């Protein structure tokens, strides 16, 4: 194997960015017709707020502690609540559709 080939293989292997115990994160994708906000409450008592996400947009990701989490989503002054266990190295997309149906999809950042 040439030195160039070995260097390319080494760079490719070291360029993999695997998650190493990083906190979970979440964002809202608002496909509804009204502004939406979410409160992420962790089992440790911390609260993260993602506020006023306009229809047709997504918020930035916000990080929070792993464990039991309650998502309280507010759309048009109505609260929708989803509770779930979340893990390190996951990111969650909280998706609101036009009927204000909420889905929470988790993706392992190591995949």
Coordinates of C-alpha atoms in Angstrom, one line a residue, residues 9-71:
X9 CA -7.5 5.6 4.8
X10 CA -6.3 7.1 8.1
X11 CA -7.9 10.5 7.4
X12 CA -11.2 8.8 6.4
X13 CA -11.2 6.8 9.6
X14 CA -10.3 9.7 11.9
X15 CA -12.9 12.0 10.1
X16 CA -15.9 10.0 11.5
X17 CA -17.6 12.1 14.1
X18 CA -19.3 9.7 16.4
X19 CA -21.2 11.1 19.4
X20 CA -19.4 10.5 22.7
X21 CA -21.9 10.8 25.5
X22 CA -23.3 14.2 24.3
X23 CA -26.6 15.5 25.7
X24 CA -29.7 14.8 23.7
X25 CA -31.2 17.7 21.7
X26 CA -34.5 18.6 20.2
X27 CA -36.1 21.0 17.7
X28 CA -39.6 21.8 16.5
X29 CA -40.6 21.4 12.8
X30 CA -43.8 23.3 12.5
X31 CA -45.9 22.2 9.5
X32 CA -49.0 23.6 11.2
X33 CA -50.9 26.8 10.6
X34 CA -50.1 28.6 13.9
X35 CA -46.9 29.5 15.8
X36 CA -45.8 26.8 18.1
X37 CA -43.7 26.6 21.3
X38 CA -42.3 23.6 23.2
X39 CA -41.2 23.3 26.8
X40 CA -38.8 20.4 27.4
X41 CA -38.9 19.4 31.1
X42 CA -36.3 16.9 32.3
X43 CA -36.5 14.5 35.2
X44 CA -33.8 16.6 36.9
X45 CA -36.2 19.5 37.0
X46 CA -34.5 21.6 34.3
X47 CA -36.7 23.3 31.7
X48 CA -35.7 24.3 28.1
X49 CA -38.0 26.5 26.1
X50 CA -38.2 26.7 22.3
X51 CA -40.6 29.5 21.6
X52 CA -42.6 31.0 18.7
X53 CA -41.7 28.7 15.8
X54 CA -43.5 30.1 12.8
X55 CA -45.5 27.8 10.5
X56 CA -43.3 26.2 7.7
X57 CA -40.1 26.6 9.7
X58 CA -37.9 24.6 12.1
X59 CA -36.2 25.9 15.2
X60 CA -32.5 25.4 16.1
X61 CA -31.7 22.4 18.3
X62 CA -31.6 22.9 22.0
X63 CA -29.6 20.5 24.3
X64 CA -30.9 19.1 27.6
X65 CA -30.2 16.3 30.1
X66 CA -31.0 12.7 29.3
X67 CA -33.7 10.7 31.3
X68 CA -37.4 11.0 31.5
X69 CA -38.5 14.1 29.6
X70 CA -41.9 15.7 29.1
X71 CA -42.5 17.8 26.0

